[in-house]
Amino acid sequence: MNAIQSAPAVHDVTTELLRAWPLPMPGEDSDKEVRGHVLVLGGSREMPGAVILAATAALRAGAGKLTIATGASVAQLVAMAMPEARVIGLMETEAGGFTPEAIARLDPLADRVSAVLIGPGMQDEAAAAELVHGLLERLQGGDTAVVLDACAMGTLLHAPPGWDPNACYRFEQPVIVTPHCGEMAHLTGIAKPDIVSGPDARALASAAEWNAVVALKGARTVIASPGGELWQHEGGNVGLGISGSGDTLSGIITGLAARGASLEQAACWGVALHARAGERLAERMGVLGYLAREIPDEIPALLESVAGTRAGDGKTIRPAPGETVGREAV
């Protein structure tokens, strides 16, 4: 009997679980190199802001260095908006994607980055898939964490040359994918209502088939590993369903992975931090109307309050009686 058929236990992503699963923490004398180097690859003429949101979130999650690779037509705009980043301009296709030249342009970074996020704001799914396959081949055998979001997840529908057209595409090394139910329907050909009604089974099946950690997003988000482990998180609020919110989530996850978190750990912590950021914003501003750009600002304090310790010196943070972290009393 395989892991999916045996209906594995579902782990609730609570403060207790997260504190028992601590993130890698830099020492008091650590520098930015220890905290990891993130590459965010995405953006387009029509959606340059997506990489800015994701990149900001990666830094707010504690990553130490940042490079953004985006379309040459918007690279200067992105560089001005993100003075913390090195920004690389890539040649673009007519449909708004990147040309194959991007693979060679990014090759020197392959041995220097700790985590790569591909997808926010990208267009031209076929071109994105060609780029992802080329980069994955270059990263093969290394320890760079890869997160695929938005358009880049379409890689699963565009297998590389030589792949059996009758076989489901499977990643050689595990990656993280972050679909919502509509994107999962696109990737699997399964009707969205069927995915909504059975997200656990779908996430587990896809994780095993794709060799990926799948974070299937929703009011109840489920995270499945290729080995058949399953986590769930309920929290946040309807205000998180806003343009750009998914970009911030993928950025948080990538920043945590750059710091050395495992793929499963980065996904679970990222989902929880993103939801709790929405809860904090709703408390101050109301449930509807806060912006995706405001989510990353909540992350540094949440990292410490959820962990219960302060970065650098490791001192315990003692909350006041009844104080909550998200919706949970500490």
Short mmCIF file of C-alpha atoms in Angstrom, two decimals:
data_model
loop_
_atom_site.label_atom_id
_atom_site.label_comp_id
_atom_site.label_asym_id
_atom_site.label_seq_id
_atom_site.Cartn_x
_atom_site.Cartn_y
_atom_site.Cartn_z
CA MET A 1 0.00 0.00 0.00
CA ASN A 2 1.51 3.37 -0.97
CA ALA A 3 1.53 6.58 1.05
CA ILE A 4 -1.51 8.03 -0.71
CA GLN A 5 -3.65 4.92 -0.29
CA SER A 6 -2.79 4.65 3.39
CA ALA A 7 -4.24 8.14 4.13
CA PRO A 8 -1.34 9.62 6.12
CA ALA A 9 -1.94 11.68 9.22
CA VAL A 10 -2.40 15.38 8.57
CA HIS A 11 -0.13 17.62 10.63
CA ASP A 12 -1.63 20.95 11.70
CA VAL A 13 0.75 23.85 11.10
CA THR A 14 0.43 25.46 14.52
CA THR A 15 2.77 27.62 16.56
CA GLU A 16 3.66 24.52 18.55
CA LEU A 17 4.63 22.61 15.41
CA LEU A 18 6.68 25.51 14.05
CA ARG A 19 8.55 26.05 17.31
CA ALA A 20 9.44 22.36 17.36
CA TRP A 21 10.71 22.78 13.76
CA PRO A 22 12.95 25.84 14.11
CA LEU A 23 14.33 27.65 11.10
CA PRO A 24 18.09 27.86 10.55
CA MET A 25 19.20 30.97 12.43
CA PRO A 26 22.32 33.05 11.76
CA GLY A 27 24.72 33.58 14.63
CA GLU A 28 25.37 36.99 16.14
CA ASP A 29 28.52 37.40 14.04
CA SER A 30 27.01 36.06 10.78
CA ASP A 31 27.03 38.08 7.57
CA LYS A 32 24.71 38.22 4.57
CA GLU A 33 26.40 35.24 2.92
CA VAL A 34 25.27 32.96 5.74
CA ARG A 35 21.64 34.00 5.23
CA GLY A 36 21.62 32.92 1.59
CA HIS A 37 21.42 34.43 -1.88
CA VAL A 38 18.02 34.53 -3.63
CA LEU A 39 17.46 34.80 -7.38
CA VAL A 40 13.98 35.94 -8.41
CA LEU A 41 13.32 35.32 -12.09
CA GLY A 42 10.16 36.74 -13.59
CA GLY A 43 8.27 39.88 -14.45
CA SER A 44 7.21 41.20 -17.83
CA ARG A 45 6.22 44.42 -19.55
CA GLU A 46 2.68 44.08 -18.23
CA MET A 47 3.54 42.79 -14.73
CA PRO A 48 6.87 44.17 -13.51
CA GLY A 49 5.58 44.60 -9.97
CA ALA A 50 5.30 40.87 -9.29
CA VAL A 51 9.06 40.39 -8.97
CA ILE A 52 9.27 43.45 -6.71
CA LEU A 53 6.66 41.97 -4.37
CA ALA A 54 8.32 38.55 -4.34
CA ALA A 55 11.83 39.92 -3.93
CA THR A 56 10.80 42.19 -1.07
CA ALA A 57 9.15 39.25 0.66
CA ALA A 58 12.28 37.10 0.27
CA LEU A 59 14.40 39.73 2.01
CA ARG A 60 11.79 40.25 4.73
CA ALA A 61 11.95 36.49 5.36
CA GLY A 62 15.62 36.90 6.21
CA ALA A 63 17.57 36.15 3.04
CA GLY A 64 20.88 37.99 2.88
CA LYS A 65 21.45 38.73 -0.82
CA LEU A 66 19.14 39.33 -3.75
CA THR A 67 19.40 39.19 -7.53
CA ILE A 68 16.43 39.83 -9.80
CA ALA A 69 16.38 38.73 -13.45
CA THR A 70 13.58 40.31 -15.43
CA GLY A 71 12.74 41.68 -18.87
CA ALA A 72 15.15 44.23 -20.26
CA SER A 73 12.22 46.57 -20.95
CA VAL A 74 11.44 46.89 -17.22
CA ALA A 75 14.81 46.13 -15.61
CA GLN A 76 15.62 49.79 -14.88
CA LEU A 77 12.21 50.32 -13.28
CA VAL A 78 12.71 47.24 -11.08
CA ALA A 79 16.23 48.35 -10.13
CA MET A 80 14.95 51.72 -8.98
CA ALA A 81 12.20 50.08 -6.92
CA MET A 82 14.60 47.55 -5.35
CA PRO A 83 17.87 49.31 -4.48
CA GLU A 84 18.87 46.25 -2.42
CA ALA A 85 19.05 44.05 -5.54
CA ARG A 86 21.35 43.38 -8.42
CA VAL A 87 19.04 43.48 -11.47
CA ILE A 88 19.74 41.64 -14.72
CA GLY A 89 17.82 42.53 -17.89
CA LEU A 90 16.90 39.60 -20.16
CA MET A 91 15.89 39.57 -23.82
CA GLU A 92 12.14 39.14 -24.29
CA THR A 93 9.89 37.23 -26.68
CA GLU A 94 7.00 38.81 -28.56
CA ALA A 95 4.59 37.23 -26.07
CA GLY A 96 6.39 38.76 -23.11
CA GLY A 97 8.50 35.81 -22.01
CA PHE A 98 12.27 35.41 -22.08
CA THR A 99 14.36 34.09 -24.95
CA PRO A 100 16.59 30.99 -24.53
CA GLU A 101 19.57 33.36 -24.27
CA ALA A 102 18.53 33.86 -20.65
CA ILE A 103 19.89 30.43 -19.69
CA ALA A 104 23.44 31.38 -20.71
CA ARG A 105 23.07 34.84 -19.18
CA LEU A 106 22.16 33.34 -15.81
CA ASP A 107 24.70 30.52 -15.92
CA PRO A 108 27.35 32.33 -13.82
CA LEU A 109 24.84 32.65 -10.97
CA ALA A 110 24.01 28.95 -10.86
CA ASP A 111 26.81 28.09 -8.45
CA ARG A 112 26.29 31.12 -6.23
CA VAL A 113 22.59 31.25 -5.40
CA SER A 114 20.97 29.40 -2.51
CA ALA A 115 17.38 29.53 -3.77
CA VAL A 116 15.66 30.43 -7.05
CA LEU A 117 12.08 31.61 -7.49
CA ILE A 118 10.79 31.42 -11.04
CA GLY A 119 7.44 32.63 -12.26
CA PRO A 120 6.02 35.79 -10.66
CA GLY A 121 4.78 38.13 -13.36
CA MET A 122 6.02 35.92 -16.21
CA GLN A 123 4.13 35.50 -19.47
CA ASP A 124 4.45 33.04 -22.38
CA GLU A 125 4.09 29.65 -20.71
CA ALA A 126 5.95 27.72 -23.41
CA ALA A 127 8.95 30.05 -23.27
CA ALA A 128 8.89 29.90 -19.47
CA ALA A 129 8.94 26.10 -19.59
CA GLU A 130 11.94 26.05 -21.92
CA LEU A 131 13.78 28.39 -19.58
CA VAL A 132 12.90 26.35 -16.47
CA HIS A 133 14.04 23.09 -18.06
CA GLY A 134 17.34 24.68 -19.06
CA LEU A 135 17.94 26.11 -15.60
CA LEU A 136 16.99 22.87 -13.84
CA GLU A 137 19.48 20.99 -16.00
CA ARG A 138 22.17 23.50 -15.04
CA LEU A 139 21.30 23.21 -11.33
CA GLN A 140 21.16 19.41 -11.41
CA GLY A 141 23.22 17.81 -8.67
CA GLY A 142 23.51 21.00 -6.62
CA ASP A 143 21.75 22.08 -3.46
CA THR A 144 19.98 25.19 -4.77
CA ALA A 145 16.32 25.21 -3.71
CA VAL A 146 13.88 25.87 -6.57
CA VAL A 147 10.40 27.35 -6.18
CA LEU A 148 8.05 27.47 -9.18
CA ASP A 149 5.07 29.80 -9.09
CA ALA A 150 2.49 31.21 -11.48
CA CYS A 151 3.43 30.85 -15.17
CA ALA A 152 6.53 28.76 -14.41
CA MET A 153 4.40 25.91 -13.06
CA GLY A 154 3.27 25.37 -16.65
CA THR A 155 6.62 23.62 -17.06
CA LEU A 156 4.71 20.49 -16.03
CA LEU A 157 2.67 20.75 -19.24
CA HIS A 158 5.67 21.27 -21.54
CA ALA A 159 8.08 18.37 -21.14
CA PRO A 160 11.61 18.79 -22.48
CA PRO A 161 12.69 17.18 -25.78
CA GLY A 162 13.11 13.44 -25.51
CA TRP A 163 10.55 13.01 -22.74
CA ASP A 164 7.95 10.27 -23.31
CA PRO A 165 4.86 12.23 -24.45
CA ASN A 166 2.61 9.67 -22.76
CA ALA A 167 4.35 9.99 -19.38
CA CYS A 168 3.68 12.57 -16.69
CA TYR A 169 6.61 14.97 -16.36
CA ARG A 170 8.61 14.42 -13.16
CA PHE A 171 11.34 16.65 -11.74
CA GLU A 172 14.73 15.01 -11.33
CA GLN A 173 15.24 16.78 -8.00
CA PRO A 174 12.37 17.96 -5.78
CA VAL A 175 11.12 21.52 -6.17
CA ILE A 176 8.32 23.52 -4.55
CA VAL A 177 5.20 24.39 -6.55
CA THR A 178 2.52 26.73 -5.19
CA PRO A 179 -0.75 26.37 -7.13
CA HIS A 180 -4.18 27.52 -6.05
CA CYS A 181 -7.07 25.26 -7.03
CA GLY A 182 -7.58 26.97 -10.40
CA GLU A 183 -3.93 26.54 -11.31
CA MET A 184 -4.02 22.93 -10.13
CA ALA A 185 -6.98 22.34 -12.45
CA HIS A 186 -4.92 23.77 -15.33
CA LEU A 187 -1.92 21.60 -14.48
CA THR A 188 -3.84 18.34 -14.03
CA GLY A 189 -6.87 18.65 -16.31
CA ILE A 190 -9.09 17.87 -13.33
CA ALA A 191 -12.15 20.06 -12.81
CA LYS A 192 -11.64 22.77 -10.21
CA PRO A 193 -14.70 21.75 -8.13
CA ASP A 194 -13.24 18.25 -7.80
CA ILE A 195 -9.96 19.67 -6.53
CA VAL A 196 -11.75 21.97 -4.10
CA SER A 197 -13.71 19.03 -2.71
CA GLY A 198 -10.65 16.78 -2.33
CA PRO A 199 -7.48 18.87 -1.98
CA ASP A 200 -5.61 16.40 0.26
CA ALA A 201 -5.71 13.51 -2.20
CA ARG A 202 -4.89 15.76 -5.14
CA ALA A 203 -1.93 17.39 -3.42
CA LEU A 204 -0.52 14.02 -2.34
CA ALA A 205 -0.97 12.49 -5.78
CA SER A 206 0.65 15.43 -7.55
CA ALA A 207 3.54 15.59 -5.08
CA ALA A 208 4.31 11.93 -5.75
CA GLU A 209 3.86 12.19 -9.53
CA TRP A 210 5.86 15.39 -9.96
CA ASN A 211 8.52 14.78 -7.26
CA ALA A 212 7.60 18.14 -5.75
CA VAL A 213 6.51 19.70 -2.51
CA VAL A 214 3.03 20.93 -3.38
CA ALA A 215 1.50 23.85 -1.48
CA LEU A 216 -2.13 23.77 -2.67
CA LYS A 217 -3.42 27.17 -1.62
CA GLY A 218 -6.85 28.03 -0.29
CA ALA A 219 -8.68 29.05 2.88
CA ARG A 220 -7.30 25.72 4.07
CA THR A 221 -3.89 25.24 2.49
CA VAL A 222 -2.45 21.74 2.27
CA ILE A 223 1.25 21.00 1.82
CA ALA A 224 2.26 17.57 0.52
CA SER A 225 5.73 16.09 0.15
CA PRO A 226 6.88 13.58 -2.49
CA GLY A 227 7.27 11.02 0.32
CA GLY A 228 3.60 11.22 1.29
CA GLU A 229 3.69 13.58 4.29
CA LEU A 230 0.82 16.03 4.59
CA TRP A 231 0.37 19.29 6.51
CA GLN A 232 -2.57 21.66 6.68
CA HIS A 233 -2.96 25.29 7.66
CA GLU A 234 -6.18 27.16 8.29
CA GLY A 235 -5.97 30.85 8.97
CA GLY A 236 -5.59 34.20 7.34
CA ASN A 237 -8.66 35.94 5.96
CA VAL A 238 -10.42 36.80 2.75
CA GLY A 239 -8.32 39.96 2.46
CA LEU A 240 -5.35 37.82 1.39
CA GLY A 241 -7.23 37.07 -1.82
CA ILE A 242 -5.84 40.14 -3.55
CA SER A 243 -3.64 40.79 -6.56
CA GLY A 244 0.02 40.12 -5.74
CA SER A 245 -0.62 38.14 -2.56
CA GLY A 246 0.62 34.90 -4.14
CA ASP A 247 3.83 36.63 -5.22
CA THR A 248 4.54 37.59 -1.62
CA LEU A 249 3.90 34.03 -0.44
CA SER A 250 6.30 32.54 -2.97
CA GLY A 251 8.88 35.16 -2.03
CA ILE A 252 8.59 34.33 1.68
CA ILE A 253 8.99 30.62 0.96
CA THR A 254 12.05 31.26 -1.22
CA GLY A 255 13.67 33.51 1.36
CA LEU A 256 13.28 30.82 4.01
CA ALA A 257 14.70 28.18 1.68
CA ALA A 258 17.71 30.42 0.98
CA ARG A 259 18.39 30.51 4.70
CA GLY A 260 18.69 26.72 4.69
CA ALA A 261 15.16 25.52 5.48
CA SER A 262 14.16 22.26 3.82
CA LEU A 263 11.56 22.50 1.06
CA GLU A 264 8.80 21.16 3.32
CA GLN A 265 9.82 23.44 6.19
CA ALA A 266 10.01 26.53 3.98
CA ALA A 267 6.55 25.80 2.57
CA CYS A 268 4.93 25.22 5.98
CA TRP A 269 6.56 28.23 7.65
CA GLY A 270 5.88 30.40 4.59
CA VAL A 271 2.19 29.55 4.45
CA ALA A 272 1.80 30.22 8.19
CA LEU A 273 3.70 33.51 8.14
CA HIS A 274 1.76 34.75 5.11
CA ALA A 275 -1.59 33.95 6.74
CA ARG A 276 -0.63 35.56 10.03
CA ALA A 277 0.59 38.66 8.26
CA GLY A 278 -2.90 38.95 6.78
CA GLU A 279 -4.42 38.58 10.23
CA ARG A 280 -2.24 41.35 11.67
CA LEU A 281 -3.07 43.68 8.80
CA ALA A 282 -6.78 42.97 9.19
CA GLU A 283 -6.62 43.83 12.89
CA ARG A 284 -5.20 47.27 12.10
CA MET A 285 -6.81 48.12 8.77
CA GLY A 286 -9.89 45.95 8.35
CA VAL A 287 -10.26 42.68 6.47
CA LEU A 288 -10.72 44.17 3.01
CA GLY A 289 -8.45 46.72 1.41
CA TYR A 290 -4.94 46.06 2.68
CA LEU A 291 -2.41 45.58 -0.11
CA ALA A 292 -0.07 42.76 -1.07
CA ARG A 293 2.86 45.18 -0.79
CA GLU A 294 2.06 45.55 2.93
CA ILE A 295 2.29 41.82 3.70
CA PRO A 296 6.12 41.53 3.71
CA ASP A 297 6.47 44.30 6.31
CA GLU A 298 4.80 42.04 8.88
CA ILE A 299 7.17 39.11 8.38
CA PRO A 300 10.29 40.06 10.41
CA ALA A 301 8.35 40.51 13.65
CA LEU A 302 6.29 37.40 12.98
CA LEU A 303 9.44 35.35 12.43
CA GLU A 304 10.51 36.17 15.96
CA SER A 305 7.11 35.95 17.66
CA VAL A 306 6.28 32.60 16.09
CA ALA A 307 9.74 31.19 16.85
CA GLY A 308 9.70 32.65 20.35
CA THR A 309 13.34 33.72 20.01
CA ARG A 310 15.20 36.72 18.64
CA ALA A 311 17.63 36.33 15.76
CA GLY A 312 21.30 36.83 16.46
CA ASP A 313 21.36 36.52 20.23
CA GLY A 314 18.77 33.74 20.53
CA LYS A 315 17.05 35.44 23.47
CA THR A 316 13.59 34.18 24.35
CA ILE A 317 10.70 36.49 23.56
CA ARG A 318 8.20 36.37 26.40
CA PRO A 319 4.73 37.44 25.25
CA ALA A 320 2.26 39.05 27.59
CA PRO A 321 -0.39 36.69 29.03
CA GLY A 322 -3.04 35.98 26.42
CA GLU A 323 -1.05 37.54 23.58
CA THR A 324 -1.75 35.82 20.28
CA VAL A 325 0.42 34.82 17.36
CA GLY A 326 -2.06 34.94 14.54
CA ARG A 327 -5.21 33.42 16.01
CA GLU A 328 -3.41 31.27 18.55
CA ALA A 329 -2.81 32.21 22.17
CA VAL A 330 0.86 31.80 23.03
#
